[in-house]
One Martini backbone bead per residue (centre of mass of N, CA, C, O) as a GRO file, in nm:
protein
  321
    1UNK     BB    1   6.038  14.457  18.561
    2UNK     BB    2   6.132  14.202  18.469
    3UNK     BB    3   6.422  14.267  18.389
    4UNK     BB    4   6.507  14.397  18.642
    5UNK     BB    5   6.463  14.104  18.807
    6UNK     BB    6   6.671  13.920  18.639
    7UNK     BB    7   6.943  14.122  18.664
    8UNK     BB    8   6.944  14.075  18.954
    9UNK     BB    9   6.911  13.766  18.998
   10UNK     BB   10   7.182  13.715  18.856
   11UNK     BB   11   7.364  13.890  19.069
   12UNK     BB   12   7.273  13.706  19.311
   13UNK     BB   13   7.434  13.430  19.225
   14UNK     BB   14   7.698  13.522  19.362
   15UNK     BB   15   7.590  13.553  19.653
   16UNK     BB   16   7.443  13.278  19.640
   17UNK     BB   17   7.378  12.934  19.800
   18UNK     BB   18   7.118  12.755  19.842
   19UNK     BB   19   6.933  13.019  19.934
   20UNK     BB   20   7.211  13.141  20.074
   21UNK     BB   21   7.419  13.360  20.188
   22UNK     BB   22   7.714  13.407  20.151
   23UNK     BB   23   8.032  13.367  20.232
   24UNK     BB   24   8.067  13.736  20.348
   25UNK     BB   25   7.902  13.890  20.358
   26UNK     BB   26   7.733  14.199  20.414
   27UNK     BB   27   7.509  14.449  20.518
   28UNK     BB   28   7.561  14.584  20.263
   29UNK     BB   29   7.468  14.416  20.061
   30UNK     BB   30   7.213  14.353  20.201
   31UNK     BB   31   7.106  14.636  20.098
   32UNK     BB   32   7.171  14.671  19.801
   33UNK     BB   33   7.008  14.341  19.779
   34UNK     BB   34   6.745  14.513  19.878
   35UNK     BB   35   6.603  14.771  20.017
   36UNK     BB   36   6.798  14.969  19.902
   37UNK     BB   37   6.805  14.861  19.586
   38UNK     BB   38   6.469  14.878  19.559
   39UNK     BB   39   6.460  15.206  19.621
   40UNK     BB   40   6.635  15.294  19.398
   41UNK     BB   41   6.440  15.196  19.140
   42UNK     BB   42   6.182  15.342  19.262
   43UNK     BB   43   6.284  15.619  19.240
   44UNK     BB   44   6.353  15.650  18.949
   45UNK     BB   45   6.097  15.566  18.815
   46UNK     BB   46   5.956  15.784  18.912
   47UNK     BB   47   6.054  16.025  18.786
   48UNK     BB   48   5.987  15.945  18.499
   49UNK     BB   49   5.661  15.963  18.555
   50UNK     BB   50   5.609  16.187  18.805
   51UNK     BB   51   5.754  16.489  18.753
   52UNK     BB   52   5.541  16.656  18.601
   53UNK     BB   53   5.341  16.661  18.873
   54UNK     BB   54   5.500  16.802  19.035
   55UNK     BB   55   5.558  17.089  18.892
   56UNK     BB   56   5.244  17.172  18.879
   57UNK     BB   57   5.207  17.175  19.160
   58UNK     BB   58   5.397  17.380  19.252
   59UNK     BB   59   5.321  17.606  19.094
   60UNK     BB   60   5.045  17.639  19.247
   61UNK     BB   61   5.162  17.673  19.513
   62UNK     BB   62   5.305  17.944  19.411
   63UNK     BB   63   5.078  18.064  19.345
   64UNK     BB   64   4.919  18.392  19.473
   65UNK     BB   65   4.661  18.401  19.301
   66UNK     BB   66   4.404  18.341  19.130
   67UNK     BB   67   4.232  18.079  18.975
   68UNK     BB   68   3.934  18.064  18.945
   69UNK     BB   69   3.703  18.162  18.733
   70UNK     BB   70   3.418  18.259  18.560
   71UNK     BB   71   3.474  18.016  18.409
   72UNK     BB   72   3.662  17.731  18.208
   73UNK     BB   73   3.868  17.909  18.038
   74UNK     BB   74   3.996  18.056  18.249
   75UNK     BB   75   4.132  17.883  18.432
   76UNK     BB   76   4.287  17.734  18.213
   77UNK     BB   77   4.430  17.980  18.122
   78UNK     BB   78   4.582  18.007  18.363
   79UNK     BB   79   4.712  17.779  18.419
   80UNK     BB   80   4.865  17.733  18.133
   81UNK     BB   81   5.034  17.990  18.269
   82UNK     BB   82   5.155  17.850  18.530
   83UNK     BB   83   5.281  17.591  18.359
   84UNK     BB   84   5.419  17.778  18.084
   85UNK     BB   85   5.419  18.057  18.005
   86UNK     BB   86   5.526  18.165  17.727
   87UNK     BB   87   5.453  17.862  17.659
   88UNK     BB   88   5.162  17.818  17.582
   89UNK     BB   89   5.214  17.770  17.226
   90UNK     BB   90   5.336  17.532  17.227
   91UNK     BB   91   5.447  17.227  17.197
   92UNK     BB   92   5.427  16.927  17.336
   93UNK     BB   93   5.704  16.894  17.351
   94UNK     BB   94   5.775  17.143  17.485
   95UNK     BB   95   5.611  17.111  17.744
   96UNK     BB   96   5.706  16.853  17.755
   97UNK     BB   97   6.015  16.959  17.907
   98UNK     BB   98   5.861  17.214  18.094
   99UNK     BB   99   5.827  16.954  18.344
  100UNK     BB  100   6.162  16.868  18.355
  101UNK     BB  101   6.272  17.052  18.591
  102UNK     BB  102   6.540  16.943  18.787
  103UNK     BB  103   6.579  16.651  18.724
  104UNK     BB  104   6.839  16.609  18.870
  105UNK     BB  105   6.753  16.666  19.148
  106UNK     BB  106   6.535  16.442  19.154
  107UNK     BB  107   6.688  16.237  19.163
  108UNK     BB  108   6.875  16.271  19.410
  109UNK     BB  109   6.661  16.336  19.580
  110UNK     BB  110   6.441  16.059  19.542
  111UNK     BB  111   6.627  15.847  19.577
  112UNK     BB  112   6.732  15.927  19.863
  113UNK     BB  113   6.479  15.927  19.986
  114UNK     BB  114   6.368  15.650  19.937
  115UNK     BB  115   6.616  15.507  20.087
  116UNK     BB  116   6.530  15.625  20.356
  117UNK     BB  117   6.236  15.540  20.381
  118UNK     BB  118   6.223  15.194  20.241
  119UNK     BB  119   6.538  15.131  20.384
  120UNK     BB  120   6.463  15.244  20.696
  121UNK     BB  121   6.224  15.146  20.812
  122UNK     BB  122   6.257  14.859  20.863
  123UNK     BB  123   6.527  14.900  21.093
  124UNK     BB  124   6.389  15.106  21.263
  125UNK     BB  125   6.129  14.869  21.355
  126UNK     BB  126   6.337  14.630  21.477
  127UNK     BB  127   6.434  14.843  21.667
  128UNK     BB  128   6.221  14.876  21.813
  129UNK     BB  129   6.133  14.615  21.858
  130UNK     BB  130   6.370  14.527  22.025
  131UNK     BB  131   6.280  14.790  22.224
  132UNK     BB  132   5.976  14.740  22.336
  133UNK     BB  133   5.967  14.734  22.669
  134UNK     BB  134   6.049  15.081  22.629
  135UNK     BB  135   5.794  15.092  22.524
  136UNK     BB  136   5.438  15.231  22.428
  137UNK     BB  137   5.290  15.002  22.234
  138UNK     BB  138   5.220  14.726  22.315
  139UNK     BB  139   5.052  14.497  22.206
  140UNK     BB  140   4.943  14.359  21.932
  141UNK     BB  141   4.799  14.543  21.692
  142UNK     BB  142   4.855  14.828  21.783
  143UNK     BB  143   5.152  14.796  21.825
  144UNK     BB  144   5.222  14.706  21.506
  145UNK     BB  145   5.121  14.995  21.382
  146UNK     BB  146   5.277  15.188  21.553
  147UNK     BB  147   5.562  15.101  21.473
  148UNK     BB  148   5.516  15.099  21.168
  149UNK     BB  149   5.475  15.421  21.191
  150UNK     BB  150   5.713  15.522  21.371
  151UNK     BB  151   5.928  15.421  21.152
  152UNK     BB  152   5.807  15.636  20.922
  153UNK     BB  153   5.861  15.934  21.117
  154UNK     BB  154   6.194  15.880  21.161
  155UNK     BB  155   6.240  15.860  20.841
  156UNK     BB  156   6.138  16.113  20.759
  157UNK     BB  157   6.256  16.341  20.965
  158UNK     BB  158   6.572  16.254  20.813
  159UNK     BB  159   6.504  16.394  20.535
  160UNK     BB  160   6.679  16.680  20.608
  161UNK     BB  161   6.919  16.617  20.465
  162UNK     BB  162   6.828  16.641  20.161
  163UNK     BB  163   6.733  16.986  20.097
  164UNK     BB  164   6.904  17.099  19.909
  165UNK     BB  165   6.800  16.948  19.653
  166UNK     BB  166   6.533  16.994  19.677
  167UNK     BB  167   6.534  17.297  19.659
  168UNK     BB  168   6.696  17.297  19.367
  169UNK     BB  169   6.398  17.206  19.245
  170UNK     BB  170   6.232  17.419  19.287
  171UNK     BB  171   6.368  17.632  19.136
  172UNK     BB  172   6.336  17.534  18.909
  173UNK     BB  173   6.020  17.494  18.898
  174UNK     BB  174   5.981  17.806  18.975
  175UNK     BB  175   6.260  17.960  19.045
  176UNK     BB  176   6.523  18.028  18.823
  177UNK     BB  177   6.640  18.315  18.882
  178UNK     BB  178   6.769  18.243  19.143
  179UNK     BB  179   6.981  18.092  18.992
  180UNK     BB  180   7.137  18.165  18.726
  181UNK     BB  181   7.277  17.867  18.634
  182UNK     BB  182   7.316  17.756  18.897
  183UNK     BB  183   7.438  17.514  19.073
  184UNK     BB  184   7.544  17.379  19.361
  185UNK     BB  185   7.788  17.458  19.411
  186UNK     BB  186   7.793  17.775  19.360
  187UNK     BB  187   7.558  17.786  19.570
  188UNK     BB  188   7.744  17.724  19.807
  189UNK     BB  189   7.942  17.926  19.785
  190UNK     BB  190   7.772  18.184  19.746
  191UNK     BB  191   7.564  18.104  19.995
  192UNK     BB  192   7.540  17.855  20.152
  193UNK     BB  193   7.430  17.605  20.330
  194UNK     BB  194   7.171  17.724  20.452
  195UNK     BB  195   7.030  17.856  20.232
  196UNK     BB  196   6.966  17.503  20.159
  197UNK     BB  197   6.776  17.491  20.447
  198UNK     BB  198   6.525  17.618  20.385
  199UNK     BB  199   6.251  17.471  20.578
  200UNK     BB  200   6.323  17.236  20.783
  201UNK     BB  201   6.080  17.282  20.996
  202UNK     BB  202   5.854  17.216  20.764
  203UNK     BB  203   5.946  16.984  20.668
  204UNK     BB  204   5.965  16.782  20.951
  205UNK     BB  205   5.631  16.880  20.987
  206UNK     BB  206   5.543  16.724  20.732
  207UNK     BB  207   5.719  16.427  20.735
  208UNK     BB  208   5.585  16.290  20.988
  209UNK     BB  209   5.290  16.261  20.907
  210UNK     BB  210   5.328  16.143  20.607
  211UNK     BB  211   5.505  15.877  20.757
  212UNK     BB  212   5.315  15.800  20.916
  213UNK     BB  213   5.053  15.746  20.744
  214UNK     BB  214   5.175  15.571  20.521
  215UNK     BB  215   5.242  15.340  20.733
  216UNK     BB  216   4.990  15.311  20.882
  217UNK     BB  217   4.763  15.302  20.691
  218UNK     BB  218   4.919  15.048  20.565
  219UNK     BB  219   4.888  14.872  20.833
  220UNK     BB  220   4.568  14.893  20.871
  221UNK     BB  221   4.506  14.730  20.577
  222UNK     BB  222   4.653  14.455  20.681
  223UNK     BB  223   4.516  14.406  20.912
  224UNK     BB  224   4.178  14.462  20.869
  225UNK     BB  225   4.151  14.368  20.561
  226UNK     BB  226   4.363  14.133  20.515
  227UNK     BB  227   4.479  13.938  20.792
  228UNK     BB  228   4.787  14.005  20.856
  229UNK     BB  229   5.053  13.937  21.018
  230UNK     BB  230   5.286  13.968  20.784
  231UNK     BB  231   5.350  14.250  20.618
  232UNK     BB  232   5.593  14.123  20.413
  233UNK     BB  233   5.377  13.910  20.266
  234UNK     BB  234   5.254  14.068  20.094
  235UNK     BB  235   5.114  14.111  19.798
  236UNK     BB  236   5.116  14.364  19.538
  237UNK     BB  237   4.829  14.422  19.574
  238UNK     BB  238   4.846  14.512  19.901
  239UNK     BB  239   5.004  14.700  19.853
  240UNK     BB  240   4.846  14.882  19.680
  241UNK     BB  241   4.610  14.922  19.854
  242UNK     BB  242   4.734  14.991  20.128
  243UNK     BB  243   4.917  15.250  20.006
  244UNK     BB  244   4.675  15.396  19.878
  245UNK     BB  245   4.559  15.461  20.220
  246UNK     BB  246   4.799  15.622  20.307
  247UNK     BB  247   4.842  15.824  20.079
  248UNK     BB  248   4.593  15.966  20.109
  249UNK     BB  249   4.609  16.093  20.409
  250UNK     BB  250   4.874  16.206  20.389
  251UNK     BB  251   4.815  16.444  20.139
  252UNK     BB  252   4.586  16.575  20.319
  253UNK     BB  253   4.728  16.640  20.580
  254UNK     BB  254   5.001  16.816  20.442
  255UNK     BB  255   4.933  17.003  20.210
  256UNK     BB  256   4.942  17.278  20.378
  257UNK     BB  257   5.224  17.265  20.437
  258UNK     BB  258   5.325  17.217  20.135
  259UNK     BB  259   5.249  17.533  20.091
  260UNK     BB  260   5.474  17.665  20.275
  261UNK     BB  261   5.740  17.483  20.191
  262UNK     BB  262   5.735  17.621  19.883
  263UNK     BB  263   5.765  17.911  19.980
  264UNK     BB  264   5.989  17.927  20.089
  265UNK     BB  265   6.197  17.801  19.895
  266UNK     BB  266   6.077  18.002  19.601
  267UNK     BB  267   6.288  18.196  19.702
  268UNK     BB  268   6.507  18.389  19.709
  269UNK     BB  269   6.841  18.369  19.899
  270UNK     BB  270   6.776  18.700  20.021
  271UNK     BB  271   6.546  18.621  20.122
  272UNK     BB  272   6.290  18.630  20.430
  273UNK     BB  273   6.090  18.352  20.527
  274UNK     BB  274   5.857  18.216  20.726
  275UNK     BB  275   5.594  17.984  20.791
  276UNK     BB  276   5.450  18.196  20.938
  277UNK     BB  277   5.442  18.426  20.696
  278UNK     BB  278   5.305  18.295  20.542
  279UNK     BB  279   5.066  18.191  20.662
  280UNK     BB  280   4.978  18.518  20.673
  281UNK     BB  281   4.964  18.586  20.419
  282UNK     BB  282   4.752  18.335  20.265
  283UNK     BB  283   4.526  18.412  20.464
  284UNK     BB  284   4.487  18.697  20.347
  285UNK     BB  285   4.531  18.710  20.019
  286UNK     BB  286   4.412  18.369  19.981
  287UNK     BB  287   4.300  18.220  20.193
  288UNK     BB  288   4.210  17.870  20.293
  289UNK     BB  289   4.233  17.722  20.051
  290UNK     BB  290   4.495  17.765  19.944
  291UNK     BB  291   4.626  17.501  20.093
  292UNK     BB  292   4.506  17.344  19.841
  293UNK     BB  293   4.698  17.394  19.653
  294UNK     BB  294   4.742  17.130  19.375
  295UNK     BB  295   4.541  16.881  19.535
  296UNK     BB  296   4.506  16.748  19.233
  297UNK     BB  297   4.810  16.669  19.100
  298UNK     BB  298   4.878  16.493  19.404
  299UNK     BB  299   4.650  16.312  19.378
  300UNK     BB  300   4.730  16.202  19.085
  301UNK     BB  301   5.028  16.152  19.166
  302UNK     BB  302   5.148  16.121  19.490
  303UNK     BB  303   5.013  15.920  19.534
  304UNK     BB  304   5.059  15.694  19.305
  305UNK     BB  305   5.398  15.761  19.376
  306UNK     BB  306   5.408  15.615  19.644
  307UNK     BB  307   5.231  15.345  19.563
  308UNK     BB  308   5.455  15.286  19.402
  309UNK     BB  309   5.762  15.290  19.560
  310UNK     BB  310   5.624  15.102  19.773
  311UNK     BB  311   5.556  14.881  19.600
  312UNK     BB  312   5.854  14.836  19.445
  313UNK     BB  313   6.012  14.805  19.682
  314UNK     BB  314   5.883  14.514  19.771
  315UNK     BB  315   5.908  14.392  19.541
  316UNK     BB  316   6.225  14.394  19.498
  317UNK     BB  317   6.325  14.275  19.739
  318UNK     BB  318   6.180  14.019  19.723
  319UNK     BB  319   6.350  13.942  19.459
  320UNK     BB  320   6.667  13.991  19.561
  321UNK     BB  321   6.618  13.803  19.810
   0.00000   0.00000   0.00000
């Protein structure tokens, strides 16, 4: 982290002046030399640290019978054949290369995403704030934490146009036949654009409650437990602190939804299955529980990946700056 903050701030020496934007400077720069550019190393990072988490995750939700046996050797027994497939007995090198898989789409999309989400929702708030009066936010602290909601749920719904990236990503690390070997472009020739469209609707209606719920729970944690007034002053701590409150919100509350979505994703591109169909699938054949597989990997890196990403944005950022 220092190494990466001393070479941004070495660049920033040409664009600054006496502690001040240079002259003609563009709002381009400003975003790419600032929460843009702090979205994107946090992005990088996160995907470098937190991928093979992310994989584990999907595999568990992919998988259609029972986790749990009547052991806990059999349990493990599962599991490690759910995350590793034939290749239960390789090595441990071996096993760690076959949880980064999509590796490359993870890169396109989660920097992608993160951009969206952490260099959108500051200037979404902004908007809002300007337009403050045609809005139900009301004033003090209330409105304050709603904007800062609102402003993380409409960058979270806008997430949606990267959904290529996600499916392909998801692809690879459930259902790699379904690729048959084909990258991105192979697959829109010959499947077309929408085919990894897929789950669209079910993407933007779990994206919408969890970066509400991360935004706001982030932003009620500054409110009430630091006596924040302004937000973007948190330290390093208060932002891990605040943000580890909003992840775990946005986490518990969209698994079941996380777990249609990645239903949905990792069918072959001729199969058609929709959100509902799925859901009534998981509840017959596989109880309420089911909604919440996955849960346990989820929690421990999506979570901690939330608040990496979240307090390294305000970190970069406020360094850029």
């Amino acid at each position: 982290l220092y190494f990466i903050e001393k070479s941004f701030i070495f660049l920033m020496q040409s664009h600054t002046r006496n502690g001040e934007t240079a002259a003609g400077s563009s709002a381009v720069e400003n975003l790419i030399f600032g929460p843009g550019g702090a979205a994107t190393l946090a992005g990088a990072l996160e995907i470098c640290i937190f991928h093979p988490f992310d994989t584990m995750s999907k595999r568990l939700m992919s998988h259609q019978s029972r986790i749990v046996g009547s052991s806990l050797n059999e349990t493990l027994s599962t599991v490690n054949r759910i995350f590793f497939g034939a290749s239960v007995d390789a090595s441990v090198w071996t096993k760690l290369h076959l949880l980064y898989p999509g590796s490359q789409y993870a890169v396109y999309y989660k920097v992608s995403q993160r951009f969206v989400k952490f260099a959108g929702q500051p200037y979404a708030k902004d908007y809002l704030e300007a337009n403050r009066r045609y809005l139900p936010f009301g004033e003090g602290k209330r409105g304050q934490m709603l904007m800062e909601a609102t402003a993380g749920c409409l960058v979270g719904v806008s997430e949606v146009v990267l959904l290529p990236f996600d499916r392909m990503k998801v692809l690879s690390q459930t259902n790699r036949d379904a690729l048959a070997g084909r990258g991105l472009l192979s697959v829109l020739r010959q499947e077309g654009i929408r085919k990894l469209y897929a789950g669209t609707v079910i993407t933007a209606t779990r994206n919408a409650p969890g970066s509400f719920l991360l935004f706001g729970g982030t932003a009620l944690t500054k409110e009430y437990v630091f006596g924040l007034q302004d937000y973007r002053k948190a330290t390093f701590a208060q932002n891990v602190a605040a943000s580890s409150v909003g992840a775990m919100m946005g986490v518990f509350v969209t698994s079941p939804i996380d777990v249609l979505k990645t239903r949905v994703q990792n069918k072959h591109f001729g199969a058609k299955i929709t959100a509902w169909s799925a859901f009534k699938d998981v509840l017959k054949h596989e109880g309420p529980t089911a909604f919440f597989k996955g849960i346990t990997p989820k929690v421990i890196a999506t979570s901690p990946r939330l608040v990496f990403a979240y307090t390294l944005s305000q970190y970069f950022t406020a360094a850029l700056r």
